[in-house]
mmCIF file of C-alpha atoms in Angstrom:
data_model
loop_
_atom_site.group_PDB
_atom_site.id
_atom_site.type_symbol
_atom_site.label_atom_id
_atom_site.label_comp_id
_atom_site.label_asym_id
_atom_site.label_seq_id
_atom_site.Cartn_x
_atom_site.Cartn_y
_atom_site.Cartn_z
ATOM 1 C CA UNK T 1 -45.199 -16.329 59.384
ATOM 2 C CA UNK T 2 -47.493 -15.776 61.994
ATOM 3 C CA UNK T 3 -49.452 -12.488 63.051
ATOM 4 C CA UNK T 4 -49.401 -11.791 67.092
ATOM 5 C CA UNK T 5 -51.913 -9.044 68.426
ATOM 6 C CA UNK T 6 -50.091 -8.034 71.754
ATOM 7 C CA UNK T 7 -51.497 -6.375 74.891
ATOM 8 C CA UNK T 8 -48.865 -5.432 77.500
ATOM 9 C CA UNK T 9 -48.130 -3.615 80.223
ATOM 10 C CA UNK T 10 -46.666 0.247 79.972
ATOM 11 C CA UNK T 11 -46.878 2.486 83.569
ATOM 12 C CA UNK T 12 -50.091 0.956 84.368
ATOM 13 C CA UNK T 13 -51.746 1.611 80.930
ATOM 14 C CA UNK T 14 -52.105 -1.298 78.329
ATOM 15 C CA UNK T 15 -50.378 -0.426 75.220
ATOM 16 C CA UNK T 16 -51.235 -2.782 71.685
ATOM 17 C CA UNK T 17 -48.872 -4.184 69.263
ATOM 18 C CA UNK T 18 -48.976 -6.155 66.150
ATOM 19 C CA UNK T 19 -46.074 -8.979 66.390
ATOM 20 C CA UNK T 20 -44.895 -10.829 62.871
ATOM 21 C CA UNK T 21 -42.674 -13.819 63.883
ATOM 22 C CA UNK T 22 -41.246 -16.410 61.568
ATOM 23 C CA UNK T 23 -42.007 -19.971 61.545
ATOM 24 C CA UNK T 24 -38.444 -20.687 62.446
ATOM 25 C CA UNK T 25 -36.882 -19.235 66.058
ATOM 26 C CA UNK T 26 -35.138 -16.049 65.423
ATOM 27 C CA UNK T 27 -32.543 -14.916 66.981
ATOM 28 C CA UNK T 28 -33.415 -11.362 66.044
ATOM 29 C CA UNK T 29 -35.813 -8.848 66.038
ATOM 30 C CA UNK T 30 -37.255 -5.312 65.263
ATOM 31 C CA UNK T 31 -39.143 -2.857 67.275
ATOM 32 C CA UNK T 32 -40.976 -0.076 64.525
ATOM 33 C CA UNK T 33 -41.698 3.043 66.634
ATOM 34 C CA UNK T 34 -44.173 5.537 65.707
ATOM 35 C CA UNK T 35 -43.583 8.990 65.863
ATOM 36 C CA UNK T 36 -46.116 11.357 66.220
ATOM 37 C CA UNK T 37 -49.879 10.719 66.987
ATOM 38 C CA UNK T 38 -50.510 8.100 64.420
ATOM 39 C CA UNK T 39 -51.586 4.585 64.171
ATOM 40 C CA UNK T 40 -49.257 1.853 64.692
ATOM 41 C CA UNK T 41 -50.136 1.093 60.644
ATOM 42 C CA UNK T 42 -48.359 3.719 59.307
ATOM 43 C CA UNK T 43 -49.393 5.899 56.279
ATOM 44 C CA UNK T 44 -50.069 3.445 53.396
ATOM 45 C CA UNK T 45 -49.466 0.736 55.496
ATOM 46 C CA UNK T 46 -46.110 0.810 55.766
ATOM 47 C CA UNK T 47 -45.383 0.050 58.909
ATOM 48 C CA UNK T 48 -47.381 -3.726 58.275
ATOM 49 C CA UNK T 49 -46.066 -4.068 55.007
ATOM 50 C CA UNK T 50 -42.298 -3.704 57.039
ATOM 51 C CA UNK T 51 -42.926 -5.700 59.545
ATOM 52 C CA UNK T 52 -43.952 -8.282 57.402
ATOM 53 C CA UNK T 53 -40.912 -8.226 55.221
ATOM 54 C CA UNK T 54 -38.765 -8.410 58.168
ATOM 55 C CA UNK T 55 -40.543 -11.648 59.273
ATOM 56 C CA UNK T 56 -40.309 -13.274 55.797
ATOM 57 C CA UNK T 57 -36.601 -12.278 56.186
ATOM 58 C CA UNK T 58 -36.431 -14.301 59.019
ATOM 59 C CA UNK T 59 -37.230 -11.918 61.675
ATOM 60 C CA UNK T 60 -39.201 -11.141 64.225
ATOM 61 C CA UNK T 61 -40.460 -7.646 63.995
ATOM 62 C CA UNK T 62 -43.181 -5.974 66.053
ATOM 63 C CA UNK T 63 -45.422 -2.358 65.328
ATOM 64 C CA UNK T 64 -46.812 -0.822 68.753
ATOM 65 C CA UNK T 65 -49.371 2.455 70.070
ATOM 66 C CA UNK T 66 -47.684 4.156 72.087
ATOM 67 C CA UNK T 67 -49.431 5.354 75.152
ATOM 68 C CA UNK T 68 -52.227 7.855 73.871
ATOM 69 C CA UNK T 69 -51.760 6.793 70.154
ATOM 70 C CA UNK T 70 -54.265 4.872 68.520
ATOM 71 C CA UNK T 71 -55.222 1.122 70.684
ATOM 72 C CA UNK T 72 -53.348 2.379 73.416
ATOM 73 C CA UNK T 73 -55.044 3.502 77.049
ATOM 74 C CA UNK T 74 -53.133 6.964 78.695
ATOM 75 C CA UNK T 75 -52.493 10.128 77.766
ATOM 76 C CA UNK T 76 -51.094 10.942 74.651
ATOM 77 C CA UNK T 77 -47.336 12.444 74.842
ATOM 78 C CA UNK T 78 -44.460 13.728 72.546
ATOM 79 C CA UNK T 79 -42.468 11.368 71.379
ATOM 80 C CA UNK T 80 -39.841 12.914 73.087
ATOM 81 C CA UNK T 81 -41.641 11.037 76.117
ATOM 82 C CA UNK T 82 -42.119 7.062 75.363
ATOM 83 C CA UNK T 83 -38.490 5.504 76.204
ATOM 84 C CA UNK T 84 -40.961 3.629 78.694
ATOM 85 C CA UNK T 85 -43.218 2.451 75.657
ATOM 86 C CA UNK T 86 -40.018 1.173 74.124
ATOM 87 C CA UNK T 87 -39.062 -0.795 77.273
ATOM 88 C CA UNK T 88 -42.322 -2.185 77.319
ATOM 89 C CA UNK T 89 -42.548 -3.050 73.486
ATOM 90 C CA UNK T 90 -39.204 -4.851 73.738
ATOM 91 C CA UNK T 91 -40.289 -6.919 76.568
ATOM 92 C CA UNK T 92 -43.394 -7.936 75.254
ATOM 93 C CA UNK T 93 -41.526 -9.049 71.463
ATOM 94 C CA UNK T 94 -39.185 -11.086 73.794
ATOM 95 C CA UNK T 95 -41.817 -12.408 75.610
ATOM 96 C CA UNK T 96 -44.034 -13.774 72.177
ATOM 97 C CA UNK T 97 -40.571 -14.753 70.605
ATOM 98 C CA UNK T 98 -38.358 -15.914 73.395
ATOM 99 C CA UNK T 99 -35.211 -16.579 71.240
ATOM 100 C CA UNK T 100 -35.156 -13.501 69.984
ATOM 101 C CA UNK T 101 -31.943 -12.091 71.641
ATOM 102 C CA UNK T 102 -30.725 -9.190 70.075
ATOM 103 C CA UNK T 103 -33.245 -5.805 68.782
ATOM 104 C CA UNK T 104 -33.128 -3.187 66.629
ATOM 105 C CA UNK T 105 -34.683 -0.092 66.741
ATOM 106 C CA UNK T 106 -36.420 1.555 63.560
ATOM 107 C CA UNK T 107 -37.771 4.836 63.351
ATOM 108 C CA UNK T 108 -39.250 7.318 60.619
ATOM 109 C CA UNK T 109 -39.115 11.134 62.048
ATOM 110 C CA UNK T 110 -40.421 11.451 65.474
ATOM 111 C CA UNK T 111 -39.776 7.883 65.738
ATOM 112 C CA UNK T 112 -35.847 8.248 64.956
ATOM 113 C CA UNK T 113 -35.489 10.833 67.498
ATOM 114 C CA UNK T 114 -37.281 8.772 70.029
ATOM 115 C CA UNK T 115 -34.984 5.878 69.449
ATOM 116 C CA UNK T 116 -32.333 7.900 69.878
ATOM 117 C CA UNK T 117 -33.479 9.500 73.004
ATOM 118 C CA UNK T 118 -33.972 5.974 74.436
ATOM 119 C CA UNK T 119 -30.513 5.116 73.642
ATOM 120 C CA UNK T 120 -29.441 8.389 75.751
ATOM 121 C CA UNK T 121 -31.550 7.670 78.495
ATOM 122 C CA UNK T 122 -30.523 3.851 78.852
ATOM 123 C CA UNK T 123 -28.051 1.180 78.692
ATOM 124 C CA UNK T 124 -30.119 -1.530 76.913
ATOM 125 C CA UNK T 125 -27.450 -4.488 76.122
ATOM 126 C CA UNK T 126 -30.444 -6.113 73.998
ATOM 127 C CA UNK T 127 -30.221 -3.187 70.925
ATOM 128 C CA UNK T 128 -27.783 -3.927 68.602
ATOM 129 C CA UNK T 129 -28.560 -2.045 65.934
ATOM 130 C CA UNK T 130 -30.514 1.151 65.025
ATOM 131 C CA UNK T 131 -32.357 2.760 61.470
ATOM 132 C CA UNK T 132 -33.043 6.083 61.141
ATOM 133 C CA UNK T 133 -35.315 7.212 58.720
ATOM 134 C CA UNK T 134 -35.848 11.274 58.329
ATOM 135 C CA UNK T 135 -34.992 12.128 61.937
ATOM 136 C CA UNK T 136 -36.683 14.803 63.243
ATOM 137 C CA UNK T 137 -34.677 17.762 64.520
ATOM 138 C CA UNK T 138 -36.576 21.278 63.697
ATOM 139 C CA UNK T 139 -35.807 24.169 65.328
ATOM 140 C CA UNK T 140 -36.218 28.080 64.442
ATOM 141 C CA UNK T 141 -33.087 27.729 63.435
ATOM 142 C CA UNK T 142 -32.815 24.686 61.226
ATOM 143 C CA UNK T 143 -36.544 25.489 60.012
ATOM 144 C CA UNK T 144 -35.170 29.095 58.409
ATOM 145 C CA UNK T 145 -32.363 27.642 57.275
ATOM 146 C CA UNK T 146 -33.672 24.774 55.216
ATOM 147 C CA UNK T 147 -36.779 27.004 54.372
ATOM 148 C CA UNK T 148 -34.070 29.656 53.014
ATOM 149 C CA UNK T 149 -32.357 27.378 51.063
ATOM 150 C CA UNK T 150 -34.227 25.111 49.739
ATOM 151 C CA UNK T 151 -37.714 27.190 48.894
ATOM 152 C CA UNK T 152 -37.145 30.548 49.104
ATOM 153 C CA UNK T 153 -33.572 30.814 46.763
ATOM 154 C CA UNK T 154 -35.234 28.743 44.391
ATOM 155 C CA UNK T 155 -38.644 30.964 44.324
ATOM 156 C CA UNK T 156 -36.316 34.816 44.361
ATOM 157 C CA UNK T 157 -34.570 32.740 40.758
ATOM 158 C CA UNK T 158 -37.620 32.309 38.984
ATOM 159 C CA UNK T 159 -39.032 35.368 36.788
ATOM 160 C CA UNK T 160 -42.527 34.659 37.990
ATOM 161 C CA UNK T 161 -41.633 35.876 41.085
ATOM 162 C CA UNK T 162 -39.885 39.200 40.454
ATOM 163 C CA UNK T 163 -42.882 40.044 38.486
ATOM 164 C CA UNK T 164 -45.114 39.916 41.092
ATOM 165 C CA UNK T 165 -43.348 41.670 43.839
ATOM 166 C CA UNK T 166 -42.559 44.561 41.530
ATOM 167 C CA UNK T 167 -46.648 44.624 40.533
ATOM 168 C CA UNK T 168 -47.411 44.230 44.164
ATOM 169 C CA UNK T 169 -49.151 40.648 44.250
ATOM 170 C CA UNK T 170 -48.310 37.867 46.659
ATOM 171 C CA UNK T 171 -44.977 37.707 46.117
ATOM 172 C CA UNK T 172 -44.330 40.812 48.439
ATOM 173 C CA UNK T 173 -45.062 38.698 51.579
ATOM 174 C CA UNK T 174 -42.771 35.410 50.169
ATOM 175 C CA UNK T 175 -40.005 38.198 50.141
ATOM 176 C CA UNK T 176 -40.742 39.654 53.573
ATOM 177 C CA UNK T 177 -40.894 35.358 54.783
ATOM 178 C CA UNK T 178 -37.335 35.622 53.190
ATOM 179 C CA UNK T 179 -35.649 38.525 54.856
ATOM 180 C CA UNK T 180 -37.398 37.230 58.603
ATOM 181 C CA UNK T 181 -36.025 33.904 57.954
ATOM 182 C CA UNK T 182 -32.397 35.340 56.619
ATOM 183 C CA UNK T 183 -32.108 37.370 60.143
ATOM 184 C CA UNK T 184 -33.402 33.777 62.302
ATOM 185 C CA UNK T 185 -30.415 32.276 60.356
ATOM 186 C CA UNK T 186 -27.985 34.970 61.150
ATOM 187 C CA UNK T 187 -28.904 35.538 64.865
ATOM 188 C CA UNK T 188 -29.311 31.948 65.496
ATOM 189 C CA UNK T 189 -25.667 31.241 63.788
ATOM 190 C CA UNK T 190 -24.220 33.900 65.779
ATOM 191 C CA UNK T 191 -25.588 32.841 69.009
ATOM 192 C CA UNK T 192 -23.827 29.330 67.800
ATOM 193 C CA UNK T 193 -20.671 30.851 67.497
ATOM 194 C CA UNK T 194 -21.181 32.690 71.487
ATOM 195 C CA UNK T 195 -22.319 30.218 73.687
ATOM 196 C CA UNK T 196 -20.852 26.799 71.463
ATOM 197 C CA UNK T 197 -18.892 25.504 74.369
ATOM 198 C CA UNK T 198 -22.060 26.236 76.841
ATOM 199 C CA UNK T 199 -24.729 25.316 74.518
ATOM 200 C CA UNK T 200 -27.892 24.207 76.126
ATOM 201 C CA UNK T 201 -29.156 20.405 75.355
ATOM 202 C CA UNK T 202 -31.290 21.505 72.670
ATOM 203 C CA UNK T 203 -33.398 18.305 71.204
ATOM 204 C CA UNK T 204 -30.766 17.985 68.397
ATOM 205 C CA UNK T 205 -28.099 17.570 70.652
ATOM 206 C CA UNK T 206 -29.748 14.732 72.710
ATOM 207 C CA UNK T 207 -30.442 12.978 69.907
ATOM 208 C CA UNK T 208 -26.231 13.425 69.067
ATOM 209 C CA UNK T 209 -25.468 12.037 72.297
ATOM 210 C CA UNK T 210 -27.531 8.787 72.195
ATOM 211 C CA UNK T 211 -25.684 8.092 68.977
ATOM 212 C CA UNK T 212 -22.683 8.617 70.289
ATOM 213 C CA UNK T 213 -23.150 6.177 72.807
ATOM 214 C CA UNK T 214 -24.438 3.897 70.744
ATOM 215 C CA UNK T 215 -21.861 1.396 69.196
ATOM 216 C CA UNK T 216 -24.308 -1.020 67.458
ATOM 217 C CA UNK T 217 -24.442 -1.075 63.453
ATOM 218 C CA UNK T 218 -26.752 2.055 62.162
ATOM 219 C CA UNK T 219 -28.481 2.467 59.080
ATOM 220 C CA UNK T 220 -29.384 6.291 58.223
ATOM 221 C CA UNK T 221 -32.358 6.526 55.627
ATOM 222 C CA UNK T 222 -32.860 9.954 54.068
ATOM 223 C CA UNK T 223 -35.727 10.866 51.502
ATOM 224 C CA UNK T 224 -34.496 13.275 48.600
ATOM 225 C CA UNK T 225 -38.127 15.229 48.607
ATOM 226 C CA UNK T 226 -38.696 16.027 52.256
ATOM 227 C CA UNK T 227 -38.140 18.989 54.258
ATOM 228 C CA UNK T 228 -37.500 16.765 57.196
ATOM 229 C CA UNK T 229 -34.579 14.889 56.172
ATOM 230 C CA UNK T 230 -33.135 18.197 54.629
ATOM 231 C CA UNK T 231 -33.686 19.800 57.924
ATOM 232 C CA UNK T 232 -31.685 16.990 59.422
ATOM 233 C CA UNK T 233 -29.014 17.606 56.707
ATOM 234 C CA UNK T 234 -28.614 21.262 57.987
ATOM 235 C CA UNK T 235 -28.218 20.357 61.310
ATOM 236 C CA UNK T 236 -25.653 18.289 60.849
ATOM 237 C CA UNK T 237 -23.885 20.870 57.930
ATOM 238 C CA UNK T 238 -23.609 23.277 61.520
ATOM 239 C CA UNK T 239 -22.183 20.765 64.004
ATOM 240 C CA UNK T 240 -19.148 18.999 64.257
ATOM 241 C CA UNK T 241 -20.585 16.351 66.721
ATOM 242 C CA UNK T 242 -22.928 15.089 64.145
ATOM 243 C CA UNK T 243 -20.265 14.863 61.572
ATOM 244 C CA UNK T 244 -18.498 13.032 63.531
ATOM 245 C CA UNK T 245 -20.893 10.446 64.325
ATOM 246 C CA UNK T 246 -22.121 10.237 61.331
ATOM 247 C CA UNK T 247 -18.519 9.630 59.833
ATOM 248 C CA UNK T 248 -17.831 6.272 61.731
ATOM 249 C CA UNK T 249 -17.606 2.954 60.624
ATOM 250 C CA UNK T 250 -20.840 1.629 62.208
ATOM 251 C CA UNK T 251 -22.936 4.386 60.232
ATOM 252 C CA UNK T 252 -24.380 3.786 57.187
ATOM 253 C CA UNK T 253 -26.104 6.004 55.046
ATOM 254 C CA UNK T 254 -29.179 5.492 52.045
ATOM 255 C CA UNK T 255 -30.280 8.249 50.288
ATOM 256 C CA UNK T 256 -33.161 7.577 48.420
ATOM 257 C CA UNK T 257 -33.384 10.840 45.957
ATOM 258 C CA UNK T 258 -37.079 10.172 44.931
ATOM 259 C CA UNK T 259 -38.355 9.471 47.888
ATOM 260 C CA UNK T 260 -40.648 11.448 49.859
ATOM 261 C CA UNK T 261 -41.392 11.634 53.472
ATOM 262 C CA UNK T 262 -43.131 8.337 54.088
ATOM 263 C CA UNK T 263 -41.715 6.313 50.797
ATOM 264 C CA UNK T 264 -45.520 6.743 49.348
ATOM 265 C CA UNK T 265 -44.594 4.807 45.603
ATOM 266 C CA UNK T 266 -44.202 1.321 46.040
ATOM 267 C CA UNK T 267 -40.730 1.501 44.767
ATOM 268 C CA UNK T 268 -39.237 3.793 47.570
ATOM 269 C CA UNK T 269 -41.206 1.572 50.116
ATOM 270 C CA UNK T 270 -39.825 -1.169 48.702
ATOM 271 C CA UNK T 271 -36.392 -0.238 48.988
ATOM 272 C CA UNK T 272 -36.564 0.556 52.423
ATOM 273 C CA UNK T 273 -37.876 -2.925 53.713
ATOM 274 C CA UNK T 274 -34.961 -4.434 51.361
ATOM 275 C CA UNK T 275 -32.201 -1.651 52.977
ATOM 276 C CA UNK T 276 -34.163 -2.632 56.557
ATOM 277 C CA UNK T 277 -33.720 -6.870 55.795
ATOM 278 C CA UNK T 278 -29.823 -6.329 54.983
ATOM 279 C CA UNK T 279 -29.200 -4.583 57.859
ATOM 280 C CA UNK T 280 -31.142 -6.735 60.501
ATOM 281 C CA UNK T 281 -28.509 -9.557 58.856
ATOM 282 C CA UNK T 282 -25.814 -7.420 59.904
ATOM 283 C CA UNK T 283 -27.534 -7.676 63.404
ATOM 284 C CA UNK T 284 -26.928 -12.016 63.614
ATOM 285 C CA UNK T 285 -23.664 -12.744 65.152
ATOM 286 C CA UNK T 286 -21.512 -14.827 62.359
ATOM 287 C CA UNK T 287 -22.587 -18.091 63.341
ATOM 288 C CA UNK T 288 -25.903 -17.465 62.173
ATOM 289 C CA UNK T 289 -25.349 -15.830 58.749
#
């Protein structure tokens, strides 16, 4: 395997990438994409140690600032801005591996939603396949609702709780949290209902139309501990579109119960890069299997 430091080209700014390429030519290759303003590293490394399993899998595989983020010159942007980073970052993988032919996109949180943005914004014949790991989605909406059910039911069950409202300690403001985040949930569900057939393109929705378009083989990675991916899962509980995308034969779905957001024990980080090698095989036309 062999470790390429990249410097390319991104709207006049010079972005840097990290490439790890087999020995042998591959014919595929992943492009990690960094959500968020972090390092192209990743928390606990994880975004080396992947890229590194993917080459000893056989694949190229390539980590990358995005402009503003870490090596990278320009302004730093949401990564609902940096489909232009993700041109660039192809082009320059291609470039250091030139038989590299077909790409897949991986992304954990503001990553996933950027790849799926990209896949809105463009028709990119080279991606053939997509992971999605925690996308992020939050709204007011999905933010009370996961916050309602997944915190706040659990804290009005436990004794502890009850005991301090009723003796005036902390719990009084939890339970006012509650009741402001039970009337978001309402209001925002009846709004839903209203203005369905009208609704704006809220982020969610963007993201739901770049997978639709998207025909390629997709691997969905969800953490069992993390408000993000159960976020995600409430989105999807209130739209049909997402069901339905999520329900077709090209979608594939992990759930790793332990997990939290960034796979921190070895195991869970582990089990991604395995789930990640599988599915760039999927990627390799039959011949090459």
């Amino acid at each position: 395997m062999k470790k390429l430091p990249l410097v390319f080209a991104c709207q006049g700014h010079q972005l840097v990438g990290v490439a790890a390429v087999p020995e042998e030519q591959p014919d595929t290759g992943l492009i990690v994409i960094v959500g968020g303003p972090q390092y192209r590293v990743g928390s606990h490394r994880q975004y080396v140690q992947l890229t590194e399993a993917a080459a000893a899998g056989g694949f190229a595989a390539m980590r990358f600032d995005a402009r503003g983020m870490g090596d990278a010159e320009g302004e730093q942007r949401s990564f609902e801005d940096i489909s232009d980073d993700v041109a660039a970052a192809i082009d320059a993988l291609q470039q250091a591996a030139p038989s590299v032919r077909r790409i897949g996109l991986w992304g954990l949180c503001g990553g996933a939603t950027a790849a799926l943005l990209y896949l809105r914004e463009r028709d990119d014949p080279r991606i053939s396949g997509l992971v999605l790991v925690n996308p992020w989605v939050r709204s007011e909406e999905t933010q009370a609702r996961t916050r309602v059910k997944h915190y706040y039911l659990r804290r009005v069950m436990e004794p502890a709780f009850w005991k301090k409202l009723l003796s005036g300690g902390v719990a009084a403001g939890a339970f006012r949290e509650l009741l402001a985040a039970l009337r978001t949930t309402l209001k925002s569900t009846a709004a839903r209902r209203d203005t369905e057939p009208q609704a704006p393109l809220t982020l969610e929705r963007r993201m739901g139309h770049g997978l639709a378009r998207f025909q390629g083989e997709t691997l969905l990675i969800l953490s069992g501990n993390d408000y993000t991916a159960k976020e995600f899962l409430e989105t999807v509980q209130i739209d049909a579109q997402w069901q339905a995308q999520l329900a077709r034969p090209n979608v594939k779905r992990l759930d790793l119960q332990h997990a939290d957001h960034t796979f921190s024990e070895p195991a869970e980080q582990e089990a991604v890069e395995r789930a990640t090698v599988d599915w760039l095989a999927r990627l390799r036309p039959a011949s090459s299997n």
